[in-house]
Coordinates of C-alpha atoms in Angstrom, one line a residue:
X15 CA 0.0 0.0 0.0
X16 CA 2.7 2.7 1.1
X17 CA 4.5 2.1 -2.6
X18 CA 1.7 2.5 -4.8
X19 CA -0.3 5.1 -3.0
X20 CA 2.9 7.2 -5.0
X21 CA 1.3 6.2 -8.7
X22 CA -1.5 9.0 -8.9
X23 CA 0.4 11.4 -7.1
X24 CA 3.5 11.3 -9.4
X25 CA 2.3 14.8 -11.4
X26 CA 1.3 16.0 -8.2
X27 CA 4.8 15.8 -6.8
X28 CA 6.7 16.5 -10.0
X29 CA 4.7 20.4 -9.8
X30 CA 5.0 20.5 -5.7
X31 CA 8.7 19.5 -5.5
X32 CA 9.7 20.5 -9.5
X33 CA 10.7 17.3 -10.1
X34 CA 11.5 16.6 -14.0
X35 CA 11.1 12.9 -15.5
X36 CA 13.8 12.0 -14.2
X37 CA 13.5 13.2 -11.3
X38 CA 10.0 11.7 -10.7
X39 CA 11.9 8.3 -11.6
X40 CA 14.2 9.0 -8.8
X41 CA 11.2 9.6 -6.3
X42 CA 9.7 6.5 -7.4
X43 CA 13.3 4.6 -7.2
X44 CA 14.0 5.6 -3.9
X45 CA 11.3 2.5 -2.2
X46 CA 13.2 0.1 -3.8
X47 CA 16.5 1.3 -3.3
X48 CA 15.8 1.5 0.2
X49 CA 14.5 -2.0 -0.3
X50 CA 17.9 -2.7 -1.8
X51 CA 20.0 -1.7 0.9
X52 CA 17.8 -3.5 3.4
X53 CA 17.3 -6.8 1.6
X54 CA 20.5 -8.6 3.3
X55 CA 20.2 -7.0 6.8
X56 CA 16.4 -8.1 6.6
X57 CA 17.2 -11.2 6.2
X58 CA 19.8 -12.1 8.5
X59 CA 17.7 -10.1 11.1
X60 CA 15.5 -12.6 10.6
X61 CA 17.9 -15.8 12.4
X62 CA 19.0 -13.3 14.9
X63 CA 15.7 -11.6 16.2
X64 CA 13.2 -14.0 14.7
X65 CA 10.5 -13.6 12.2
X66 CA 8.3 -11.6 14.5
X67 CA 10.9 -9.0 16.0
X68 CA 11.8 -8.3 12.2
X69 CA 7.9 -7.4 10.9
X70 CA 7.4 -5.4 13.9
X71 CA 10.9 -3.2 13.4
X72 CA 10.1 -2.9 9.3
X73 CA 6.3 -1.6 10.2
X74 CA 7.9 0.8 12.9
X75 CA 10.1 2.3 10.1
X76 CA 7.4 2.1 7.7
X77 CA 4.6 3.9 9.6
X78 CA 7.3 6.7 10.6
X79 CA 8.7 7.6 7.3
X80 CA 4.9 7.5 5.8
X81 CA 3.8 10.1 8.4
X82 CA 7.4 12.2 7.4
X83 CA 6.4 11.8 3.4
X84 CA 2.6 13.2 3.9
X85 CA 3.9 16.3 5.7
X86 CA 6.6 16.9 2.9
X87 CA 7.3 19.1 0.1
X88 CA 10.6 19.1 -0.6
X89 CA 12.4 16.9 -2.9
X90 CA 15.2 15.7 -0.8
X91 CA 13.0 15.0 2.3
X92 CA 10.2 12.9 0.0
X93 CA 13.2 11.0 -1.6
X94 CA 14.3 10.2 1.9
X95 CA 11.2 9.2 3.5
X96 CA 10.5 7.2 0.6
X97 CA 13.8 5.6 1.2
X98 CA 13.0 4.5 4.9
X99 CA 9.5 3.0 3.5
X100 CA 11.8 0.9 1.8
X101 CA 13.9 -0.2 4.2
X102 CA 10.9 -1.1 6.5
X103 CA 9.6 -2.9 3.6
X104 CA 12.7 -5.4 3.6
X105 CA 12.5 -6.3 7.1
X106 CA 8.7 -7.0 6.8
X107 CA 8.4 -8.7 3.7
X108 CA 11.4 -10.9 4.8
X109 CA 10.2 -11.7 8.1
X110 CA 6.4 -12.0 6.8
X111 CA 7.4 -14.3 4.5
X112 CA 9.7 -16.4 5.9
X113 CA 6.8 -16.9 8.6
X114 CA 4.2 -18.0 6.4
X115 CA 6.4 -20.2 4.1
X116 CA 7.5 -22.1 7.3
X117 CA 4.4 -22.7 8.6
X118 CA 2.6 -23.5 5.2
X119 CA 2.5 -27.5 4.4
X120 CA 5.0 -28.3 1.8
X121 CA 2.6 -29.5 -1.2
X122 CA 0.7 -26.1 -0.5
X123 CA 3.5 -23.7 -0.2
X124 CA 2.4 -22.1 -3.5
X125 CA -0.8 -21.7 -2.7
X126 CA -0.1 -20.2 0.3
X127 CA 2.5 -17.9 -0.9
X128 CA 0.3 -16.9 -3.8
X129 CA -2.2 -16.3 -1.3
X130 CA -0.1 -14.2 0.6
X131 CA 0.9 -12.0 -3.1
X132 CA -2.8 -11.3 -3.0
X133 CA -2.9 -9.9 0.1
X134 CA 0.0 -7.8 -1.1
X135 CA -1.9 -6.9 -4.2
X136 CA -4.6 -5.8 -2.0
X137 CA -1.8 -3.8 -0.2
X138 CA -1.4 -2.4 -3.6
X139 CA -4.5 -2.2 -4.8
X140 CA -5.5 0.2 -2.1
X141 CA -2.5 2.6 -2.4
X142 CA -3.5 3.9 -5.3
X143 CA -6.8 4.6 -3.4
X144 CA -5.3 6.6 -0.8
X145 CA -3.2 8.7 -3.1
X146 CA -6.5 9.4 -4.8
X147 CA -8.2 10.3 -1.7
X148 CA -4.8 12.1 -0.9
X149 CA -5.1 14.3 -4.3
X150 CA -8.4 15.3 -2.6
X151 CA -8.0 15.9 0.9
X152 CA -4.4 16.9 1.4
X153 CA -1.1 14.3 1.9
X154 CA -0.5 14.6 5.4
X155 CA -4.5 13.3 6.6
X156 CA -4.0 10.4 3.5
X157 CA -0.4 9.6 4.8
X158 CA -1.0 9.9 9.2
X159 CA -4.2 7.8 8.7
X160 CA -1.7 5.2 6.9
X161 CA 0.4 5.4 9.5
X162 CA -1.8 4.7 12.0
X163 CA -2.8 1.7 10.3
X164 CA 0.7 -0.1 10.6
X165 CA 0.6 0.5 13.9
X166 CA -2.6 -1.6 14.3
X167 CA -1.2 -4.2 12.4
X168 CA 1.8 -4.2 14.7
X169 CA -0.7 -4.8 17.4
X170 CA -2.1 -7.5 15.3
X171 CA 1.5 -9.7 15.2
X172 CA 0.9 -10.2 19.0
X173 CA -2.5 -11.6 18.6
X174 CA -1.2 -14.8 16.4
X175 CA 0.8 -17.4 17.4
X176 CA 4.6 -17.1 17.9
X177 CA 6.6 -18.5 15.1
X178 CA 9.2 -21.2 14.8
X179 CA 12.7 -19.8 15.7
X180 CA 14.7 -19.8 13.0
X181 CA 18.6 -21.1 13.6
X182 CA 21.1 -17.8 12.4
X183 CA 23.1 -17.9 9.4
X184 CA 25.2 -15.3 7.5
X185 CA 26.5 -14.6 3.6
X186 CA 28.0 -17.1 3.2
X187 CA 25.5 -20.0 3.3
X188 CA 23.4 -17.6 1.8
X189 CA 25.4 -17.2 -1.3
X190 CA 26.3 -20.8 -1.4
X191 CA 22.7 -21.9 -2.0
X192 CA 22.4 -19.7 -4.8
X193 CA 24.2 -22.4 -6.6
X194 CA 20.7 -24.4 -6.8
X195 CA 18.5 -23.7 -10.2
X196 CA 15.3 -23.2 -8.2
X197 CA 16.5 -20.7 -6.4
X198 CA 18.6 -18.4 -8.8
X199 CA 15.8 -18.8 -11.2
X200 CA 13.6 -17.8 -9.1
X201 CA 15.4 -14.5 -7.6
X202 CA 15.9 -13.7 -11.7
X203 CA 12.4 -13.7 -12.2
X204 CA 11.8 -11.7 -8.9
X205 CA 14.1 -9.2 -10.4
X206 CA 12.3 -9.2 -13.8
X207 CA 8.8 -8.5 -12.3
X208 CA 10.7 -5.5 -10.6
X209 CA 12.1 -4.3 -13.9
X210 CA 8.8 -4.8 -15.6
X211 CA 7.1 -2.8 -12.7
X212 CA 10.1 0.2 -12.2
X213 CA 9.1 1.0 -16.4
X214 CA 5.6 1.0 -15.7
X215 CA 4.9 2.3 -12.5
X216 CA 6.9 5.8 -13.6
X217 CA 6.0 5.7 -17.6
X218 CA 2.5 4.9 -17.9
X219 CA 1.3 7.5 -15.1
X220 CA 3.4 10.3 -16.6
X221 CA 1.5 9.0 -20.4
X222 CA -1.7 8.6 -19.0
X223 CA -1.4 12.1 -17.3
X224 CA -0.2 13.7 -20.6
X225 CA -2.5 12.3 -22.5
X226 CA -5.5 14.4 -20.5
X227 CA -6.4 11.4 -18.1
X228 CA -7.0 12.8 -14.3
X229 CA -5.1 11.6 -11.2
X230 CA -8.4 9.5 -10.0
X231 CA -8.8 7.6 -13.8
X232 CA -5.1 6.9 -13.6
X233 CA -6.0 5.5 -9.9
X234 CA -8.9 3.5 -10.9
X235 CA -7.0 2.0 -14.0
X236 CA -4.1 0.8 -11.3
X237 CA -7.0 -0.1 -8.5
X238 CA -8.6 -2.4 -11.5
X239 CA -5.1 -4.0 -12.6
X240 CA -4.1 -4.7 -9.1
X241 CA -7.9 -6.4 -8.5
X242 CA -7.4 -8.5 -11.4
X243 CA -3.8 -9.4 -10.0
X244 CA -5.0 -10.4 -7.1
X245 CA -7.5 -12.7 -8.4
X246 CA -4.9 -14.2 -10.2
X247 CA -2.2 -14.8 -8.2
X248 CA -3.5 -17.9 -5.7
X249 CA -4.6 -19.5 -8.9
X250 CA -0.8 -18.8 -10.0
X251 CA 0.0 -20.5 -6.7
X252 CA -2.4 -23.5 -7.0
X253 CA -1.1 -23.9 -10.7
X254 CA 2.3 -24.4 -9.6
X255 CA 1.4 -27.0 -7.1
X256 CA -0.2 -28.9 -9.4
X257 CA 1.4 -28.5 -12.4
X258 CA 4.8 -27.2 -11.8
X259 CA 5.9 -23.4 -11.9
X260 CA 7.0 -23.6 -15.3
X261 CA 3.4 -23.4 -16.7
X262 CA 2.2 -19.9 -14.7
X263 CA 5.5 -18.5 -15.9
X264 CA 5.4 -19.2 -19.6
X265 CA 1.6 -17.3 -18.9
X266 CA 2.9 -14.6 -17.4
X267 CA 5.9 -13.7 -19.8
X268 CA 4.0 -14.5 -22.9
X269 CA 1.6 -11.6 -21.7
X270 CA 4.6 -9.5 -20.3
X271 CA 6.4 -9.4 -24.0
X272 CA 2.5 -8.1 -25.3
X273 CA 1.8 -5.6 -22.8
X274 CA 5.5 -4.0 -23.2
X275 CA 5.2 -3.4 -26.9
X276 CA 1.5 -2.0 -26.7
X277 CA 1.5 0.7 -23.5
X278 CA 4.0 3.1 -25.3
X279 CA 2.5 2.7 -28.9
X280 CA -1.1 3.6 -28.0
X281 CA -2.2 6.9 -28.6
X282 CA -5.7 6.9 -27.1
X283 CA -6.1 7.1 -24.0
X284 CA -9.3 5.1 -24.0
X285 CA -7.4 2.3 -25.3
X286 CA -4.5 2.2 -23.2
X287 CA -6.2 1.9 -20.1
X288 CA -8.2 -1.6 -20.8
X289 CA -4.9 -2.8 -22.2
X290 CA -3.0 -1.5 -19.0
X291 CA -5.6 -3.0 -16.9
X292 CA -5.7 -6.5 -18.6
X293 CA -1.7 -6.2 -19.2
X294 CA -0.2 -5.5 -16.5
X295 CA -0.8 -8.3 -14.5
X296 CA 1.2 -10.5 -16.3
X297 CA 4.2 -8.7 -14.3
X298 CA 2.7 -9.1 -11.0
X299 CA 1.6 -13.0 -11.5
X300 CA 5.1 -13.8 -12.1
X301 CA 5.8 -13.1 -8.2
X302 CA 3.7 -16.1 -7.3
X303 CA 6.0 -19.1 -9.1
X304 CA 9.2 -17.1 -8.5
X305 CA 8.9 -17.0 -4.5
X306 CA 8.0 -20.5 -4.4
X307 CA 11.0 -21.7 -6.7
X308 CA 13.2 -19.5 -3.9
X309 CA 11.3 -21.1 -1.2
X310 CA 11.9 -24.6 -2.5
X311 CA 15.4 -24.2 -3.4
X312 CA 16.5 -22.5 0.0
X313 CA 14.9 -25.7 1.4
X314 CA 17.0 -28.1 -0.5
X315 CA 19.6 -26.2 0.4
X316 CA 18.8 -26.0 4.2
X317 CA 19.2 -22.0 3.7
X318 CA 17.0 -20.2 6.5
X319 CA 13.6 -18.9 4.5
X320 CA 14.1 -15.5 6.1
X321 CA 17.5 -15.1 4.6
X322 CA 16.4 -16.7 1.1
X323 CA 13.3 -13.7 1.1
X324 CA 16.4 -11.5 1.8
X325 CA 17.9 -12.7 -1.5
X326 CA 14.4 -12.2 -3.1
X327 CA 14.1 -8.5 -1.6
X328 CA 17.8 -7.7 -2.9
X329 CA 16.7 -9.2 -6.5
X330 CA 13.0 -7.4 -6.8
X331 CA 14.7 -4.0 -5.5
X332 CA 17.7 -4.3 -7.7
X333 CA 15.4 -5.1 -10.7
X334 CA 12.7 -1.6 -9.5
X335 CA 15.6 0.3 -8.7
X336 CA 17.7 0.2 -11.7
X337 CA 14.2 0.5 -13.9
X338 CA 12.9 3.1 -12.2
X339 CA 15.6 5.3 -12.3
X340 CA 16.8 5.1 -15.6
X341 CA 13.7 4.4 -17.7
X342 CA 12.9 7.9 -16.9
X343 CA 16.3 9.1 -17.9
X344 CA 16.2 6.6 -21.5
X345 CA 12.6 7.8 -21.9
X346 CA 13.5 11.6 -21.8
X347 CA 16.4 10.8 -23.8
X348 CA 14.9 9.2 -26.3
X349 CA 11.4 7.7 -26.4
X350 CA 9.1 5.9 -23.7
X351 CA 9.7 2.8 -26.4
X352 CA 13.0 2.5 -25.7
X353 CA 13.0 1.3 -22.4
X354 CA 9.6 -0.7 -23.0
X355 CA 11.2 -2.2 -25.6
X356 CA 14.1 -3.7 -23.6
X357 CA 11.6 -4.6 -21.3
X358 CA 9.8 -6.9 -24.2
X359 CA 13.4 -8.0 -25.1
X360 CA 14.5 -9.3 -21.4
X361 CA 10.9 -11.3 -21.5
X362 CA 10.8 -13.0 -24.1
X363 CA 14.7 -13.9 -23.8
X364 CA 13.3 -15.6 -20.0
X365 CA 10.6 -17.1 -22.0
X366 CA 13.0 -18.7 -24.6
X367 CA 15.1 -20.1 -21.8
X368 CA 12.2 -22.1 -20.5
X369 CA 11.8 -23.9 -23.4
X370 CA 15.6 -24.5 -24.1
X371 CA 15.8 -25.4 -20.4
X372 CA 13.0 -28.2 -21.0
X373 CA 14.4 -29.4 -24.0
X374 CA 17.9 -29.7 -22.6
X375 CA 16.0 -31.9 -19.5
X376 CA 14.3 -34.0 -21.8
X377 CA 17.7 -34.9 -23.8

């Protein structure tokens, strides 16, 4: 919720702190490299204070630096604050995580996990909401009332049972295990849905806005696409389970190389939006398969699950980072195709491998 309430207040904040393109990149960027720099730390927090000591630290730091970002106006102190979000983020997602996928029976784990994206769709599908209702009643209400909402939820982690405490482990045995296929195909995917969602979430806001569509349309449009999304991603789960992760991901990047070649080539904005809606999607639903191939391949390789979601924060946040940033400088450079276009080109190379990596299994 606290990094997509951002998308329909992007021209909002590019006229309050005169932020160019690149600039509003940057803003966007900063979540994930905040994410970045707290991917590791999260996850070795999680073998030394436990799963539950780590969501409660990263929803303290997340509440905090949302109340700091509605009040804002400058450039510098919005990048910051947005920076903090992220490092919260780390520390939540990789405790949150590593909680559920320890708990979760084995031959359900991607179920459960893709359960679990939903709920962080719905996260995101709300975000947009608040930066709507933000737009309309001022930042710092939206924000504080955020705020006090991840305070309730850090009520909420006393209510459940205590988790399973995890046994510490550092770099090194993380690093190791990145030697198994599972995982490292699964953290590359990870970093490709973050690369998929670092172009859109600064270019297609930024087109929509220029081509006349209004800060709540361009919310609605993400609010649809994020409900679709999370519809999606248990079936992603359950689809795995069943029928192996190879078969959600050939969906998802098939529909990933589509709806990178069509959002900076259509010129109406009535068009766009259906296509974003339906689209967009595809990058999310590759989440689903990706986290369970990390969670099964840090469990053949006896790697803490808290540590392995570390590796899977540094990947995702690499991936958003990197796209975020620099799509906005390519696209002002050149063309908002350009960067789409390697998008397209990064997909469908992923989508070629699965089929050379099946055939070369079958030999």
């Amino acid at each position: 919720m606290f990094f997509t309430a951002l998308t329909p207040l992007l021209p909002h904040y590019t006229q309050v702190a005169h932020l160019s393109k690149a600039g509003a990149g940057i803003l966007v960027a900063a979540y994930p490299l905040g994410t970045l720099v707290g991917a590791l730390p999260g996850g070795l927090l999680t073998g030394h204070l436990g799963y539950r000591k780590t969501v409660l630290l990263g929803l303290a730091l997340m509440g905090a630096s949302t109340l700091v970002f509605g009040f804002a106006s400058a450039a510098a102190v919005l990048v910051s604050a947005r920076f903090v979000q992220g490092l919260g983020g780390a520390c939540t997602w990789a405790g949150g995580m590593a909680w559920l996928a320890t708990e979760a029976p084995p031959e359900r784990r991607g179920e459960m996990i893709g359960t679990a994206m939903g709920a962080a769709v719905g996260g995101a599908l709300f975000g947009p909401v608040v930066g709507a209702i933000a737009d309309e009643i001022g930042t710092g209400l939206a924000f504080a009332s955020a705020a006090v909402a991840g305070g309730v939820l850090m009520a909420a982690a006393f209510a459940v049972p205590a988790p399973r405490e995890p046994v510490p482990q550092g770099l090194r045995e993380a690093f190791t295990a990145m030697g198994d296929r599972r995982l490292s195909f699964g953290l590359w995917l990870t970093m490709l849905a973050g690369l998929a969602f670092g172009v859109v979430d600064v270019l297609a806001p930024l087109r929509m806005a220029n081509l006349g569509v209004g800060a709540l349309v361009i919310a609605g449009t993400f609010l649809a696409s994020a409900a679709l999304e999370a519809a999606l991603s248990p079936v992603a789960g359950r689809a795995a389970d069943r029928r192996g992760t190879i078969v959600p991901i050939r969906f998802s990047l098939t529909g990933a190389v589509a709806i990178s070649l069509l959002a900076p080539t259509l010129a109406s904005p009535w068009v766009l939006i259906p296509v974003l809606i339906v689209g967009m999607p595809s990058f999310g639903t590759l989440f689903t398969p990706a986290m369970t191939l990390v969670s099964e391949g840090a469990q053949h390789r006896r790697l803490d699950q808290g540590l392995a979601f570390g590796l899977g924060n540094l990947a995702w946040a690499v991936g958003q980072a990197v796209a975020a940033s620099g799509s906005g400088a390519v696209a002002q450079a050149t063309s908002d195709l350009v960067p789409y276009s390697l998008l397209a080109t990064a997909c469908l190379a992923t989508l070629c491998l699965t089929w050379i990596g099946r055939g070369q299994r079958e030999r």
